Amino acid sequence: MDNTLLVTLITIAVAFSIFALLIVLYNWLQAKKQGLPLEAQIEAALLPIIFEGICAAYRLGEQAVDEGYERLRGADKKAVADSIYAMLPDKIGDYDLTLVKRFITRERFEELVQDVFDRFDRFYVEHKAHFDEMFEEWKKQHSPPS
């Protein structure tokens, strides 16, 4: 009888342990699932700032050419866009900067900048013929009189 009681108690203890482990695992998975949409929302809130960083890099490139220097190279433009991470405002959308930086590291921010730039570049390449036509028209309208 003692063995039967001992086996029953051990079985109950193991069952409760497995049940507790499943509850902990379930809660952990729920927290992970909720973190992913929040991260995606934060990344979406960062897109306008990333776009402004890319535009600022292009603007500096124009300034360099206007002042007689050579055009900024890709690495120079990337450094300008990446520097925006240090300049992020205290609030991005509905999110405080501390929360943003908890989810989006400097490395992840650099990846996001590159992703946004790649999307822009793909758009430009896909429509290059259109933009080339526009440029040729612009050149005709702005060419010096012969």
Tab-separated table of C-alpha atoms in Angstrom:
chain	number	residue	atom	x	y	z
A	1	MET	CA	0.000	0.000	0.000
A	2	ASP	CA	2.848	2.393	0.741
A	3	ASN	CA	4.245	1.907	-2.759
A	4	THR	CA	0.874	2.622	-4.338
A	5	LEU	CA	0.516	5.851	-2.361
A	6	LEU	CA	4.075	6.882	-3.230
A	7	VAL	CA	3.557	6.172	-6.939
A	8	THR	CA	0.276	8.100	-6.877
A	9	LEU	CA	1.919	11.118	-5.199
A	10	ILE	CA	4.842	11.060	-7.652
A	11	THR	CA	2.419	10.809	-10.578
A	12	ILE	CA	0.422	13.764	-9.268
A	13	ALA	CA	3.618	15.790	-8.703
A	14	VAL	CA	4.887	15.054	-12.228
A	15	ALA	CA	1.496	15.893	-13.741
A	16	PHE	CA	1.369	19.223	-11.896
A	17	SER	CA	4.969	19.988	-12.904
A	18	ILE	CA	4.201	19.319	-16.564
A	19	PHE	CA	1.029	21.409	-16.287
A	20	ALA	CA	2.977	24.297	-14.697
A	21	LEU	CA	5.641	24.029	-17.406
A	22	LEU	CA	2.983	24.154	-20.110
A	23	ILE	CA	1.445	27.277	-18.534
A	24	VAL	CA	4.858	28.981	-18.400
A	25	LEU	CA	5.578	27.956	-21.998
A	26	TYR	CA	2.169	29.206	-23.145
A	27	ASN	CA	2.690	32.602	-21.443
A	28	TRP	CA	6.184	32.897	-22.928
A	29	LEU	CA	4.885	32.144	-26.427
A	30	GLN	CA	2.071	34.693	-25.993
A	31	ALA	CA	4.587	37.344	-24.945
A	32	LYS	CA	6.774	36.548	-27.972
A	33	LYS	CA	3.773	36.704	-30.278
A	34	GLN	CA	2.780	40.110	-28.907
A	35	GLY	CA	6.351	41.424	-29.221
A	36	LEU	CA	6.543	40.817	-32.946
A	37	PRO	CA	3.608	43.022	-33.921
A	38	LEU	CA	4.899	45.763	-31.589
A	39	GLU	CA	8.305	45.570	-33.247
A	40	ALA	CA	6.658	45.796	-36.662
A	41	GLN	CA	4.599	48.797	-35.529
A	42	ILE	CA	7.713	50.551	-34.242
A	43	GLU	CA	9.539	49.848	-37.500
A	44	ALA	CA	6.588	51.293	-39.429
A	45	ALA	CA	6.647	54.399	-37.221
A	46	LEU	CA	10.355	54.804	-38.033
A	47	LEU	CA	9.843	54.747	-41.826
A	48	PRO	CA	9.228	58.511	-42.231
A	49	ILE	CA	12.379	59.276	-40.223
A	50	ILE	CA	14.385	56.770	-42.265
A	51	PHE	CA	13.085	58.334	-45.465
A	52	GLU	CA	14.120	61.783	-44.202
A	53	GLY	CA	17.596	60.424	-43.448
A	54	ILE	CA	17.955	59.069	-46.979
A	55	CYS	CA	16.726	62.379	-48.416
A	56	ALA	CA	19.175	64.287	-46.203
A	57	ALA	CA	22.014	62.160	-47.565
A	58	TYR	CA	20.959	62.971	-51.129
A	59	ARG	CA	20.638	66.659	-50.277
A	60	LEU	CA	24.195	66.659	-48.906
A	61	GLY	CA	25.297	64.953	-52.108
A	62	GLU	CA	23.761	67.782	-54.118
A	63	GLN	CA	25.430	70.331	-51.858
A	64	ALA	CA	28.810	68.665	-52.395
A	65	VAL	CA	28.399	68.874	-56.176
A	66	ASP	CA	27.095	72.456	-55.985
A	67	GLU	CA	30.207	73.461	-54.050
A	68	GLY	CA	32.544	71.793	-56.543
A	69	TYR	CA	33.314	68.591	-54.649
A	70	GLU	CA	32.816	65.127	-55.989
A	71	ARG	CA	29.505	63.398	-55.434
A	72	LEU	CA	29.030	61.631	-52.091
A	73	ARG	CA	29.635	57.912	-52.413
A	74	GLY	CA	27.270	55.256	-51.144
A	75	ALA	CA	29.211	54.732	-47.907
A	76	ASP	CA	29.098	58.489	-47.210
A	77	LYS	CA	25.347	58.588	-47.798
A	78	LYS	CA	24.887	55.532	-45.604
A	79	ALA	CA	26.845	57.196	-42.790
A	80	VAL	CA	24.565	60.241	-43.008
A	81	ALA	CA	21.399	58.133	-42.965
A	82	ASP	CA	22.714	55.946	-40.140
A	83	SER	CA	23.597	59.030	-38.064
A	84	ILE	CA	19.864	59.663	-37.802
A	85	TYR	CA	19.711	56.906	-35.149
A	86	ALA	CA	21.567	59.198	-32.739
A	87	MET	CA	19.152	62.025	-33.583
A	88	LEU	CA	15.908	60.118	-33.045
A	89	PRO	CA	13.309	62.258	-31.266
A	90	ASP	CA	12.053	61.433	-27.769
A	91	LYS	CA	8.785	60.179	-29.229
A	92	ILE	CA	8.314	58.232	-32.449
A	93	GLY	CA	4.647	57.856	-33.247
A	94	ASP	CA	3.080	56.620	-30.030
A	95	TYR	CA	6.339	55.145	-28.717
A	96	ASP	CA	8.936	56.563	-26.343
A	97	LEU	CA	12.523	56.506	-27.551
A	98	THR	CA	13.562	54.111	-24.776
A	99	LEU	CA	11.051	51.531	-26.011
A	100	VAL	CA	12.077	52.099	-29.626
A	101	LYS	CA	15.754	51.561	-28.857
A	102	ARG	CA	14.928	48.448	-26.823
A	103	PHE	CA	13.396	46.865	-29.922
A	104	ILE	CA	15.431	48.545	-32.676
A	105	THR	CA	19.182	48.383	-32.159
A	106	ARG	CA	21.595	50.532	-34.164
A	107	GLU	CA	22.344	47.479	-36.328
A	108	ARG	CA	18.650	46.844	-36.971
A	109	PHE	CA	18.162	50.522	-37.784
A	110	GLU	CA	20.971	50.270	-40.353
A	111	GLU	CA	19.219	47.242	-41.861
A	112	LEU	CA	15.960	49.188	-42.043
A	113	VAL	CA	17.711	52.117	-43.746
A	114	GLN	CA	19.235	49.728	-46.270
A	115	ASP	CA	15.868	48.030	-46.854
A	116	VAL	CA	14.129	51.360	-47.485
A	117	PHE	CA	16.911	52.465	-49.815
A	118	ASP	CA	16.784	49.136	-51.682
A	119	ARG	CA	13.026	49.545	-52.200
A	120	PHE	CA	13.568	53.058	-53.537
A	121	ASP	CA	16.387	51.868	-55.788
A	122	ARG	CA	14.298	48.978	-57.138
A	123	PHE	CA	11.463	51.416	-57.903
A	124	TYR	CA	13.888	53.709	-59.729
A	125	VAL	CA	15.438	50.869	-61.746
A	126	GLU	CA	12.003	49.487	-62.671
A	127	HIS	CA	10.933	52.922	-63.967
A	128	LYS	CA	14.298	54.101	-65.284
A	129	ALA	CA	13.076	54.430	-68.863
A	130	HIS	CA	10.384	56.848	-67.696
A	131	PHE	CA	12.864	58.921	-65.690
A	132	ASP	CA	15.364	58.909	-68.588
A	133	GLU	CA	12.635	60.267	-70.865
A	134	MET	CA	11.839	62.986	-68.373
A	135	PHE	CA	15.520	63.894	-68.100
A	136	GLU	CA	15.918	64.100	-71.868
A	137	GLU	CA	12.893	66.421	-72.036
A	138	TRP	CA	14.360	68.538	-69.241
A	139	LYS	CA	17.706	68.750	-71.099
A	140	LYS	CA	15.947	69.908	-74.289
A	141	GLN	CA	14.090	72.622	-72.386
A	142	HIS	CA	17.206	73.783	-70.527
A	143	SER	CA	19.896	73.448	-73.179
A	144	PRO	CA	21.754	76.651	-74.042
A	145	PRO	CA	20.730	78.278	-77.307
A	146	SER	CA	22.935	77.195	-80.203
